[in-house]
Short mmCIF file of N, CA and C and ligand atoms in Angstrom, two decimals:
data_model
loop_
_atom_site.label_atom_id
_atom_site.label_comp_id
_atom_site.label_asym_id
_atom_site.label_seq_id
_atom_site.Cartn_x
_atom_site.Cartn_y
_atom_site.Cartn_z
N UNK U 3 0.83 -1.19 -0.01
CA UNK U 3 0.01 -0.01 -0.02
C UNK U 3 0.90 1.25 -0.03
N UNK U 4 0.50 2.23 -0.89
CA UNK U 4 1.28 3.50 -0.93
C UNK U 4 0.45 4.58 -0.38
N UNK U 5 1.02 5.21 0.69
CA UNK U 5 0.30 6.34 1.36
C UNK U 5 1.05 7.61 1.02
N UNK U 6 0.33 8.58 0.41
CA UNK U 6 1.00 9.84 0.06
C UNK U 6 1.02 10.80 1.23
N UNK U 7 2.05 11.62 1.27
CA UNK U 7 2.09 12.70 2.24
C UNK U 7 2.38 13.94 1.41
N UNK U 8 1.54 14.95 1.53
CA UNK U 8 1.71 16.22 0.79
C UNK U 8 3.01 16.85 1.34
N UNK U 9 4.01 16.89 0.49
CA UNK U 9 5.40 17.19 0.96
C UNK U 9 5.80 18.55 0.45
N UNK U 10 4.99 19.60 0.70
CA UNK U 10 5.35 20.91 0.31
C UNK U 10 6.09 21.70 1.38
N UNK U 11 5.73 21.38 2.67
CA UNK U 11 6.22 22.10 3.78
C UNK U 11 5.76 21.37 5.05
N UNK U 12 6.46 21.49 6.14
CA UNK U 12 5.93 20.99 7.43
C UNK U 12 6.43 19.65 7.80
N UNK U 13 5.57 18.95 8.59
CA UNK U 13 5.92 17.71 9.30
C UNK U 13 5.69 16.46 8.44
N UNK U 14 6.65 16.30 7.45
CA UNK U 14 6.47 15.17 6.53
C UNK U 14 7.16 13.96 6.93
N UNK U 15 8.48 14.05 7.22
CA UNK U 15 9.36 12.89 7.43
C UNK U 15 8.95 12.08 8.67
N UNK U 16 8.49 12.66 9.80
CA UNK U 16 8.14 11.87 10.93
C UNK U 16 7.02 10.85 10.67
N UNK U 17 6.28 11.00 9.55
CA UNK U 17 5.27 9.92 9.16
C UNK U 17 5.86 8.65 8.73
N UNK U 18 7.09 8.70 8.26
CA UNK U 18 7.70 7.58 7.62
C UNK U 18 7.70 6.31 8.51
N UNK U 19 8.19 6.52 9.73
CA UNK U 19 8.29 5.33 10.66
C UNK U 19 6.92 4.68 10.92
N UNK U 20 5.89 5.48 11.01
CA UNK U 20 4.53 4.98 11.29
C UNK U 20 3.96 4.21 10.03
N UNK U 21 4.19 4.82 8.89
CA UNK U 21 3.74 4.24 7.62
C UNK U 21 4.46 2.88 7.36
N UNK U 22 5.77 2.95 7.59
CA UNK U 22 6.59 1.73 7.35
C UNK U 22 6.25 0.58 8.36
N UNK U 23 5.95 1.01 9.59
CA UNK U 23 5.53 0.04 10.59
C UNK U 23 4.26 -0.71 10.26
N UNK U 24 3.50 -0.08 9.36
CA UNK U 24 2.24 -0.71 8.90
C UNK U 24 2.52 -1.58 7.67
N UNK U 25 3.76 -1.61 7.24
CA UNK U 25 4.10 -2.42 6.04
C UNK U 25 3.74 -1.63 4.75
N UNK U 26 3.57 -0.32 4.83
CA UNK U 26 3.18 0.51 3.69
C UNK U 26 4.33 1.34 3.30
N UNK U 27 4.15 2.04 2.19
CA UNK U 27 5.23 2.91 1.69
C UNK U 27 4.83 4.35 1.69
N UNK U 28 5.72 5.29 2.10
CA UNK U 28 5.41 6.69 2.05
C UNK U 28 5.82 7.25 0.67
N UNK U 29 4.85 7.98 0.05
CA UNK U 29 5.16 8.60 -1.27
C UNK U 29 5.05 10.11 -1.05
N UNK U 30 6.08 10.86 -1.31
CA UNK U 30 6.04 12.28 -1.17
C UNK U 30 5.33 12.94 -2.39
N UNK U 31 4.29 13.70 -2.07
CA UNK U 31 3.38 14.25 -3.11
C UNK U 31 3.66 15.73 -3.31
N UNK U 32 4.03 16.13 -4.43
CA UNK U 32 4.23 17.55 -4.75
C UNK U 32 3.55 17.97 -6.03
N UNK U 33 3.64 17.02 -6.99
CA UNK U 33 3.15 17.36 -8.34
C UNK U 33 1.96 16.52 -8.76
N UNK U 34 1.23 16.95 -9.77
CA UNK U 34 0.00 16.22 -10.18
C UNK U 34 0.28 14.74 -10.40
N UNK U 35 1.39 14.40 -11.01
CA UNK U 35 1.64 12.98 -11.37
C UNK U 35 1.88 12.12 -10.12
N UNK U 36 2.27 12.70 -8.99
CA UNK U 36 2.49 11.97 -7.76
C UNK U 36 1.20 11.34 -7.21
N UNK U 37 0.09 11.86 -7.59
CA UNK U 37 -1.19 11.30 -7.07
C UNK U 37 -1.57 10.00 -7.67
N UNK U 38 -0.96 9.61 -8.77
CA UNK U 38 -1.42 8.43 -9.58
C UNK U 38 -1.43 7.15 -8.82
N UNK U 39 -0.35 6.89 -8.01
CA UNK U 39 -0.29 5.55 -7.40
C UNK U 39 -0.62 5.47 -5.96
N UNK U 40 -1.13 6.56 -5.35
CA UNK U 40 -1.33 6.52 -3.91
C UNK U 40 -2.78 6.06 -3.62
N UNK U 41 -2.98 5.43 -2.44
CA UNK U 41 -4.37 5.04 -2.12
C UNK U 41 -4.91 5.88 -0.93
N UNK U 42 -4.13 6.77 -0.45
CA UNK U 42 -4.63 7.71 0.59
C UNK U 42 -3.61 8.83 0.66
N UNK U 43 -4.06 10.03 1.21
CA UNK U 43 -3.14 11.15 1.28
C UNK U 43 -3.28 11.80 2.67
N UNK U 44 -2.07 12.02 3.25
CA UNK U 44 -1.96 12.78 4.52
C UNK U 44 -1.58 14.18 4.21
N UNK U 45 -2.37 15.18 4.65
CA UNK U 45 -2.03 16.56 4.55
C UNK U 45 -1.46 16.95 5.90
N UNK U 46 -0.12 17.11 6.01
CA UNK U 46 0.52 17.16 7.30
C UNK U 46 0.36 18.49 8.01
N UNK U 47 0.89 18.51 9.24
CA UNK U 47 0.92 19.73 10.01
C UNK U 47 2.05 20.68 9.51
N UNK U 48 1.97 21.90 9.76
CA UNK U 48 2.97 22.84 9.31
C UNK U 48 2.36 24.22 9.36
N UNK U 49 2.48 24.99 8.26
CA UNK U 49 1.90 26.33 8.26
C UNK U 49 1.04 26.39 7.01
N UNK U 50 -0.31 26.49 7.29
CA UNK U 50 -1.24 26.37 6.17
C UNK U 50 -1.10 27.49 5.20
N UNK U 51 -0.71 28.79 5.57
CA UNK U 51 -0.53 29.83 4.63
C UNK U 51 0.56 29.57 3.70
N UNK U 52 1.71 29.00 4.21
CA UNK U 52 2.78 28.64 3.32
C UNK U 52 2.36 27.51 2.36
N UNK U 53 1.67 26.57 2.92
CA UNK U 53 1.23 25.44 2.05
C UNK U 53 0.34 25.97 0.92
N UNK U 54 -0.54 26.92 1.24
CA UNK U 54 -1.47 27.46 0.18
C UNK U 54 -0.61 28.10 -0.96
N UNK U 55 0.42 28.81 -0.55
CA UNK U 55 1.32 29.44 -1.57
C UNK U 55 1.96 28.34 -2.47
N UNK U 56 2.42 27.28 -1.82
CA UNK U 56 3.13 26.23 -2.52
C UNK U 56 2.18 25.37 -3.40
N UNK U 57 0.93 25.26 -2.99
CA UNK U 57 -0.05 24.57 -3.77
C UNK U 57 -0.29 25.39 -5.05
N UNK U 58 -0.36 26.72 -4.91
CA UNK U 58 -0.42 27.56 -6.11
C UNK U 58 0.78 27.39 -6.99
N UNK U 59 1.97 27.39 -6.38
CA UNK U 59 3.23 27.32 -7.16
C UNK U 59 3.27 26.00 -7.95
N UNK U 60 2.89 24.90 -7.31
CA UNK U 60 2.98 23.58 -8.01
C UNK U 60 1.68 23.27 -8.82
N UNK U 61 0.75 24.23 -8.76
CA UNK U 61 -0.53 24.17 -9.52
C UNK U 61 -1.27 22.80 -9.26
N UNK U 62 -1.44 22.48 -7.97
CA UNK U 62 -2.11 21.25 -7.66
C UNK U 62 -3.42 21.41 -6.90
N UNK U 63 -4.04 22.64 -6.91
CA UNK U 63 -5.33 22.87 -6.30
C UNK U 63 -6.41 21.95 -6.84
N UNK U 64 -6.50 21.88 -8.22
CA UNK U 64 -7.52 21.10 -8.84
C UNK U 64 -7.37 19.63 -8.63
N UNK U 65 -6.09 19.14 -8.72
CA UNK U 65 -5.83 17.73 -8.51
C UNK U 65 -6.12 17.28 -7.05
N UNK U 66 -5.80 18.20 -6.10
CA UNK U 66 -6.16 17.90 -4.72
C UNK U 66 -7.63 17.71 -4.57
N UNK U 67 -8.44 18.57 -5.20
CA UNK U 67 -9.91 18.49 -5.16
C UNK U 67 -10.40 17.15 -5.83
N UNK U 68 -9.78 16.88 -7.02
CA UNK U 68 -10.20 15.81 -7.78
C UNK U 68 -9.97 14.47 -7.06
N UNK U 69 -8.76 14.28 -6.46
CA UNK U 69 -8.44 13.02 -5.80
C UNK U 69 -9.20 12.82 -4.47
N UNK U 70 -9.71 13.91 -3.91
CA UNK U 70 -10.48 13.78 -2.66
C UNK U 70 -11.82 13.08 -2.91
N UNK U 71 -12.25 13.03 -4.20
CA UNK U 71 -13.42 12.29 -4.55
C UNK U 71 -13.13 10.79 -4.58
N UNK U 72 -11.87 10.45 -4.76
CA UNK U 72 -11.51 9.06 -5.05
C UNK U 72 -10.83 8.33 -3.82
N UNK U 73 -10.03 9.05 -3.11
CA UNK U 73 -9.23 8.37 -2.02
C UNK U 73 -9.37 9.16 -0.68
N UNK U 74 -9.21 8.38 0.41
CA UNK U 74 -9.28 9.06 1.75
C UNK U 74 -8.17 10.07 1.98
N UNK U 75 -8.49 11.19 2.62
CA UNK U 75 -7.52 12.20 3.05
C UNK U 75 -7.53 12.29 4.56
N UNK U 76 -6.38 12.57 5.14
CA UNK U 76 -6.26 12.82 6.54
C UNK U 76 -5.50 14.11 6.71
N UNK U 77 -6.23 15.14 7.22
CA UNK U 77 -5.62 16.44 7.47
C UNK U 77 -5.23 16.57 8.88
N UNK U 78 -3.98 16.91 9.13
CA UNK U 78 -3.39 17.12 10.45
C UNK U 78 -3.09 18.57 10.70
N UNK U 79 -3.75 19.12 11.73
CA UNK U 79 -3.50 20.51 12.09
C UNK U 79 -3.54 21.48 10.87
N UNK U 80 -2.51 21.88 10.34
CA UNK U 80 -2.53 22.75 9.15
C UNK U 80 -3.27 22.06 8.01
N UNK U 81 -3.11 20.75 7.93
CA UNK U 81 -3.85 19.92 6.90
C UNK U 81 -5.33 20.01 7.12
N UNK U 82 -5.75 20.05 8.40
CA UNK U 82 -7.19 20.11 8.61
C UNK U 82 -7.72 21.53 8.24
N UNK U 83 -6.85 22.49 8.33
CA UNK U 83 -7.23 23.93 7.94
C UNK U 83 -7.44 23.91 6.44
N UNK U 84 -6.57 23.20 5.70
CA UNK U 84 -6.68 23.19 4.23
C UNK U 84 -7.92 22.42 3.79
N UNK U 85 -8.41 21.44 4.57
CA UNK U 85 -9.57 20.62 4.20
C UNK U 85 -10.93 21.25 4.62
N UNK U 86 -10.92 22.23 5.51
CA UNK U 86 -12.13 22.76 6.08
C UNK U 86 -12.98 23.42 4.99
N UNK U 87 -14.30 23.62 5.37
CA UNK U 87 -15.21 24.33 4.51
C UNK U 87 -14.93 25.80 4.60
N UNK U 88 -14.73 26.31 5.82
CA UNK U 88 -14.42 27.72 6.01
C UNK U 88 -13.29 27.88 7.12
N UNK U 89 -12.50 28.92 6.90
CA UNK U 89 -11.38 29.17 7.83
C UNK U 89 -11.50 30.57 8.39
N UNK U 90 -11.30 30.72 9.67
CA UNK U 90 -11.42 32.01 10.32
C UNK U 90 -10.12 32.29 11.15
N UNK U 91 -9.86 33.51 11.55
CA UNK U 91 -8.78 33.95 12.34
C UNK U 91 -7.38 33.83 11.77
N UNK U 92 -7.01 34.45 10.65
CA UNK U 92 -8.02 35.13 9.77
C UNK U 92 -8.56 34.23 8.68
N UNK U 93 -9.46 34.82 7.90
CA UNK U 93 -10.04 34.10 6.78
C UNK U 93 -9.00 33.66 5.80
N UNK U 94 -9.09 32.51 5.19
CA UNK U 94 -8.23 32.12 4.13
C UNK U 94 -8.92 31.04 3.29
N UNK U 95 -8.35 30.81 2.07
CA UNK U 95 -8.90 29.87 1.13
C UNK U 95 -8.78 28.43 1.66
N UNK U 96 -9.76 27.54 1.37
CA UNK U 96 -9.67 26.16 1.75
C UNK U 96 -10.35 25.32 0.78
N UNK U 97 -10.03 23.97 0.82
CA UNK U 97 -10.48 23.04 -0.19
C UNK U 97 -11.94 22.67 -0.02
N UNK U 98 -12.51 22.78 1.21
CA UNK U 98 -13.93 22.53 1.42
C UNK U 98 -14.26 21.05 1.31
N UNK U 99 -13.41 20.20 1.86
CA UNK U 99 -13.58 18.79 1.72
C UNK U 99 -14.44 18.10 2.83
N UNK U 100 -14.53 18.85 3.98
CA UNK U 100 -15.31 18.36 5.09
C UNK U 100 -16.19 19.47 5.53
N UNK U 101 -17.41 19.05 6.06
CA UNK U 101 -18.37 20.10 6.52
C UNK U 101 -18.02 20.57 7.95
N UNK U 102 -17.02 21.36 8.08
CA UNK U 102 -16.64 21.95 9.35
C UNK U 102 -15.85 23.22 9.14
N UNK U 103 -16.03 24.10 10.10
CA UNK U 103 -15.18 25.34 10.07
C UNK U 103 -13.98 25.21 10.98
N UNK U 104 -12.96 25.96 10.71
CA UNK U 104 -11.74 25.84 11.50
C UNK U 104 -11.31 27.27 11.88
N UNK U 105 -11.11 27.40 13.18
CA UNK U 105 -10.61 28.70 13.67
C UNK U 105 -9.09 28.45 13.98
N UNK U 106 -8.21 29.20 13.36
CA UNK U 106 -6.81 28.92 13.39
C UNK U 106 -6.21 29.46 14.79
N UNK U 107 -5.14 28.84 15.23
CA UNK U 107 -4.36 29.25 16.37
C UNK U 107 -5.17 29.53 17.62
N UNK U 108 -6.19 28.70 17.86
CA UNK U 108 -7.17 29.00 18.94
C UNK U 108 -6.60 28.69 20.32
N UNK U 109 -5.55 27.96 20.39
CA UNK U 109 -5.06 27.63 21.76
C UNK U 109 -3.91 28.55 22.11
N UNK U 110 -3.72 29.63 21.38
CA UNK U 110 -2.66 30.59 21.69
C UNK U 110 -1.47 30.37 20.85
N UNK U 111 -0.28 30.76 21.43
CA UNK U 111 0.96 30.82 20.63
C UNK U 111 1.75 29.53 20.74
N UNK U 112 2.89 29.53 20.05
CA UNK U 112 3.75 28.30 20.05
C UNK U 112 4.08 27.82 21.47
N UNK U 113 4.27 28.75 22.42
CA UNK U 113 4.58 28.36 23.80
C UNK U 113 3.46 27.69 24.47
N UNK U 114 2.23 27.89 23.95
CA UNK U 114 1.08 27.29 24.61
C UNK U 114 0.79 25.91 24.03
N UNK U 115 1.76 25.36 23.26
CA UNK U 115 1.51 23.99 22.76
C UNK U 115 1.51 23.01 23.91
N UNK U 116 0.84 21.90 23.74
CA UNK U 116 0.78 20.99 24.89
C UNK U 116 0.67 19.49 24.38
N UNK U 117 0.97 18.62 25.34
CA UNK U 117 0.85 17.19 24.97
C UNK U 117 -0.40 16.61 25.75
N UNK U 118 -1.00 15.62 25.17
CA UNK U 118 -2.28 15.11 25.72
C UNK U 118 -2.31 13.65 25.36
N UNK U 119 -3.03 12.82 26.07
CA UNK U 119 -3.23 11.42 25.61
C UNK U 119 -4.63 11.27 24.96
N UNK U 120 -4.64 10.72 23.78
CA UNK U 120 -5.91 10.46 23.03
C UNK U 120 -5.94 8.97 22.88
N UNK U 121 -6.95 8.29 23.36
CA UNK U 121 -6.99 6.82 23.33
C UNK U 121 -5.71 6.24 23.87
N UNK U 122 -5.27 6.74 24.97
CA UNK U 122 -4.00 6.38 25.71
C UNK U 122 -2.73 6.44 24.90
N UNK U 123 -2.75 7.23 23.85
CA UNK U 123 -1.55 7.45 22.94
C UNK U 123 -1.15 8.91 23.14
N UNK U 124 0.15 9.22 23.42
CA UNK U 124 0.53 10.64 23.53
C UNK U 124 0.56 11.37 22.24
N UNK U 125 -0.05 12.58 22.16
CA UNK U 125 -0.01 13.34 20.95
C UNK U 125 0.26 14.78 21.29
N UNK U 126 0.76 15.56 20.32
CA UNK U 126 1.13 16.98 20.52
C UNK U 126 0.12 17.89 19.84
N UNK U 127 -0.21 18.93 20.54
CA UNK U 127 -1.04 20.03 19.97
C UNK U 127 -0.10 21.22 19.79
N UNK U 128 0.15 21.62 18.53
CA UNK U 128 1.09 22.68 18.27
C UNK U 128 0.42 23.82 17.56
N UNK U 129 0.11 24.89 18.20
CA UNK U 129 -0.63 26.05 17.63
C UNK U 129 -1.90 25.46 16.86
N UNK U 130 -2.63 24.61 17.62
CA UNK U 130 -3.69 23.83 16.95
C UNK U 130 -4.92 24.74 16.67
N UNK U 131 -5.72 24.35 15.71
CA UNK U 131 -6.97 25.09 15.39
C UNK U 131 -8.11 24.43 16.18
N UNK U 132 -9.24 25.17 16.21
CA UNK U 132 -10.46 24.62 16.77
C UNK U 132 -11.39 24.20 15.67
N UNK U 133 -12.03 23.08 15.79
CA UNK U 133 -13.03 22.58 14.76
C UNK U 133 -14.40 23.01 15.25
N UNK U 134 -15.14 23.69 14.39
CA UNK U 134 -16.46 24.23 14.74
C UNK U 134 -17.47 23.97 13.69
N UNK U 135 -18.74 24.16 14.07
CA UNK U 135 -19.85 24.10 13.12
C UNK U 135 -19.83 22.75 12.28
N UNK U 136 -19.70 21.67 13.01
CA UNK U 136 -19.60 20.32 12.36
C UNK U 136 -20.90 20.00 11.65
N UNK U 137 -20.87 19.56 10.43
CA UNK U 137 -22.03 19.18 9.70
C UNK U 137 -22.57 17.83 10.20
N UNK U 138 -23.77 17.48 9.77
CA UNK U 138 -24.45 16.26 10.23
C UNK U 138 -23.65 14.98 9.95
N UNK U 139 -22.94 15.00 8.88
CA UNK U 139 -22.28 13.75 8.48
C UNK U 139 -20.87 13.60 9.25
N UNK U 140 -20.55 14.62 10.04
CA UNK U 140 -19.29 14.50 10.83
C UNK U 140 -19.45 13.65 12.03
N UNK U 141 -18.48 12.84 12.29
CA UNK U 141 -18.47 12.04 13.52
C UNK U 141 -17.29 12.37 14.37
N UNK U 142 -17.55 12.72 15.62
CA UNK U 142 -16.47 13.07 16.56
C UNK U 142 -15.91 11.79 17.13
N UNK U 143 -14.64 11.50 16.88
CA UNK U 143 -13.99 10.36 17.41
C UNK U 143 -13.25 10.60 18.69
N UNK U 144 -12.85 11.89 19.00
CA UNK U 144 -12.23 12.21 20.24
C UNK U 144 -12.33 13.74 20.48
N UNK U 145 -12.38 14.06 21.80
CA UNK U 145 -12.42 15.51 22.10
C UNK U 145 -11.42 15.74 23.29
N UNK U 146 -10.95 16.97 23.36
CA UNK U 146 -10.06 17.43 24.45
C UNK U 146 -10.58 18.76 24.94
N UNK U 147 -10.61 18.94 26.26
CA UNK U 147 -11.11 20.16 26.82
C UNK U 147 -12.48 20.58 26.22
N UNK U 148 -13.29 19.55 25.93
CA UNK U 148 -14.63 19.80 25.45
C UNK U 148 -14.73 20.16 23.97
N UNK U 149 -13.58 20.11 23.28
CA UNK U 149 -13.58 20.45 21.83
C UNK U 149 -13.22 19.23 21.01
N UNK U 150 -13.93 19.05 19.87
CA UNK U 150 -13.60 17.92 18.99
C UNK U 150 -12.19 18.06 18.40
N UNK U 151 -11.39 16.98 18.52
CA UNK U 151 -10.05 17.10 17.96
C UNK U 151 -9.72 15.97 16.95
N UNK U 152 -10.68 15.05 16.86
CA UNK U 152 -10.56 13.96 15.80
C UNK U 152 -11.91 13.71 15.22
N UNK U 153 -12.06 14.10 13.97
CA UNK U 153 -13.36 14.06 13.34
C UNK U 153 -13.30 13.30 12.00
N UNK U 154 -14.23 12.43 11.70
CA UNK U 154 -14.24 11.73 10.37
C UNK U 154 -15.57 12.19 9.64
N UNK U 155 -15.53 12.22 8.34
CA UNK U 155 -16.71 12.42 7.51
C UNK U 155 -16.54 11.59 6.29
N UNK U 156 -17.31 10.52 6.15
CA UNK U 156 -17.17 9.61 5.02
C UNK U 156 -15.74 9.05 5.04
N UNK U 157 -15.09 9.13 3.94
CA UNK U 157 -13.72 8.50 3.89
C UNK U 157 -12.62 9.38 4.43
N UNK U 158 -12.92 10.65 4.73
CA UNK U 158 -11.93 11.63 5.17
C UNK U 158 -11.85 11.78 6.73
N UNK U 159 -10.70 12.23 7.22
CA UNK U 159 -10.67 12.50 8.60
C UNK U 159 -9.68 13.75 8.88
N UNK U 160 -9.87 14.36 9.97
CA UNK U 160 -8.93 15.36 10.40
C UNK U 160 -8.61 15.14 11.93
N UNK U 161 -7.37 15.50 12.27
CA UNK U 161 -7.00 15.57 13.68
C UNK U 161 -6.32 16.94 13.90
N UNK U 162 -6.62 17.57 14.97
CA UNK U 162 -5.97 18.89 15.20
C UNK U 162 -4.61 18.65 15.93
N UNK U 163 -4.30 17.45 16.29
CA UNK U 163 -3.07 17.09 16.93
C UNK U 163 -2.15 16.38 16.01
N UNK U 164 -0.87 16.25 16.47
CA UNK U 164 0.19 15.51 15.70
C UNK U 164 0.48 14.14 16.38
N UNK U 165 0.08 13.04 15.86
CA UNK U 165 0.52 11.78 16.43
C UNK U 165 1.79 11.34 15.90
N UNK U 166 2.28 11.86 14.78
CA UNK U 166 3.47 11.37 14.10
C UNK U 166 4.76 11.67 14.91
N UNK U 167 4.63 12.62 15.81
CA UNK U 167 5.84 12.99 16.63
C UNK U 167 6.10 12.06 17.76
N UNK U 168 5.11 11.24 18.04
CA UNK U 168 5.37 10.23 19.17
C UNK U 168 6.10 8.99 18.58
N UNK U 169 6.89 8.42 19.47
CA UNK U 169 7.82 7.38 19.02
C UNK U 169 7.30 6.00 18.83
N UNK U 170 6.26 5.67 19.51
CA UNK U 170 5.70 4.33 19.45
C UNK U 170 4.95 4.15 18.11
N UNK U 171 5.48 3.17 17.31
CA UNK U 171 4.93 3.02 15.92
C UNK U 171 4.16 1.67 15.85
N UNK U 172 3.16 1.52 15.01
CA UNK U 172 2.50 2.67 14.32
C UNK U 172 1.55 3.37 15.30
N UNK U 173 1.31 4.65 15.10
CA UNK U 173 0.30 5.27 16.01
C UNK U 173 -1.08 4.70 15.69
N UNK U 174 -1.96 4.70 16.68
CA UNK U 174 -3.31 4.16 16.40
C UNK U 174 -4.00 4.95 15.29
N UNK U 175 -3.60 6.21 15.10
CA UNK U 175 -4.34 7.04 14.06
C UNK U 175 -3.84 6.65 12.70
N UNK U 176 -2.51 6.34 12.54
CA UNK U 176 -2.07 5.85 11.26
C UNK U 176 -2.70 4.47 10.88
N UNK U 177 -2.87 3.72 11.95
CA UNK U 177 -3.44 2.39 11.78
C UNK U 177 -4.93 2.51 11.33
N UNK U 178 -5.65 3.43 12.05
CA UNK U 178 -7.06 3.66 11.67
C UNK U 178 -7.14 4.17 10.24
N UNK U 179 -6.22 5.07 9.83
CA UNK U 179 -6.27 5.64 8.49
C UNK U 179 -5.99 4.58 7.44
N UNK U 180 -4.99 3.75 7.73
CA UNK U 180 -4.65 2.63 6.80
C UNK U 180 -5.80 1.69 6.63
N UNK U 181 -6.56 1.46 7.67
CA UNK U 181 -7.75 0.57 7.62
C UNK U 181 -8.77 1.22 6.77
N UNK U 182 -8.95 2.56 6.85
CA UNK U 182 -9.91 3.30 6.05
C UNK U 182 -9.59 3.16 4.51
N UNK U 183 -8.27 3.07 4.25
CA UNK U 183 -7.78 3.03 2.88
C UNK U 183 -8.10 1.65 2.29
N UNK U 184 -7.81 0.65 3.07
CA UNK U 184 -7.82 -0.72 2.45
C UNK U 184 -9.28 -1.32 2.41
N1 LIG Z 13 -0.97 27.30 13.19
C1 LIG Z 13 -0.75 26.55 11.93
C2 LIG Z 13 -1.60 27.10 10.85
O1 LIG Z 13 -2.43 27.94 11.07
C3 LIG Z 13 -1.03 25.10 12.15
C4 LIG Z 13 -0.05 24.51 13.14
C5 LIG Z 13 0.24 23.05 12.92
O2 LIG Z 13 0.06 22.50 11.87
N2 LIG Z 13 0.82 22.46 13.96
O3 LIG Z 13 -1.44 26.76 9.70
#
């Protein structure tokens, strides 16, 4: 199984050990032709504004929308911001792949980042966004401090935390995503 990771900017490489622990292969996705052989795509954490600029640069906005109809996507933090229907704080363009709004940087600044256990697995929240106005088809899989932090809708999912930075492989979230793919 080949799992793509959108490799424009941000937290790409830490996914490798989790993907390989599942017996799958990580494919770095930058250009339209990279989408051809993957069966799922991770939109990683990083800086969504920078990613938007690079999506423009590589001209992959349309192909990102097109493949979302065909294969599961997992948006992590900045990736969840790219996948949202609407983005606030401030407003910015998004792919609109899940029926939810995202408010950026809602937990404060970099220094306010924190670690938490989700399903007894340690994960990091790094300048995480808040997920809001979830549509009827959204399913909340986990919440922290009363806010949804892991949400699925059909074949897609978002987490506002980073499980790839934890050392125990594979993370339960990579495992869950791989099961969604196969
Ligand atoms: N604050 C970043 C953004 O708005 C997201 C941070 C992250 O991905 N860890 O894009």
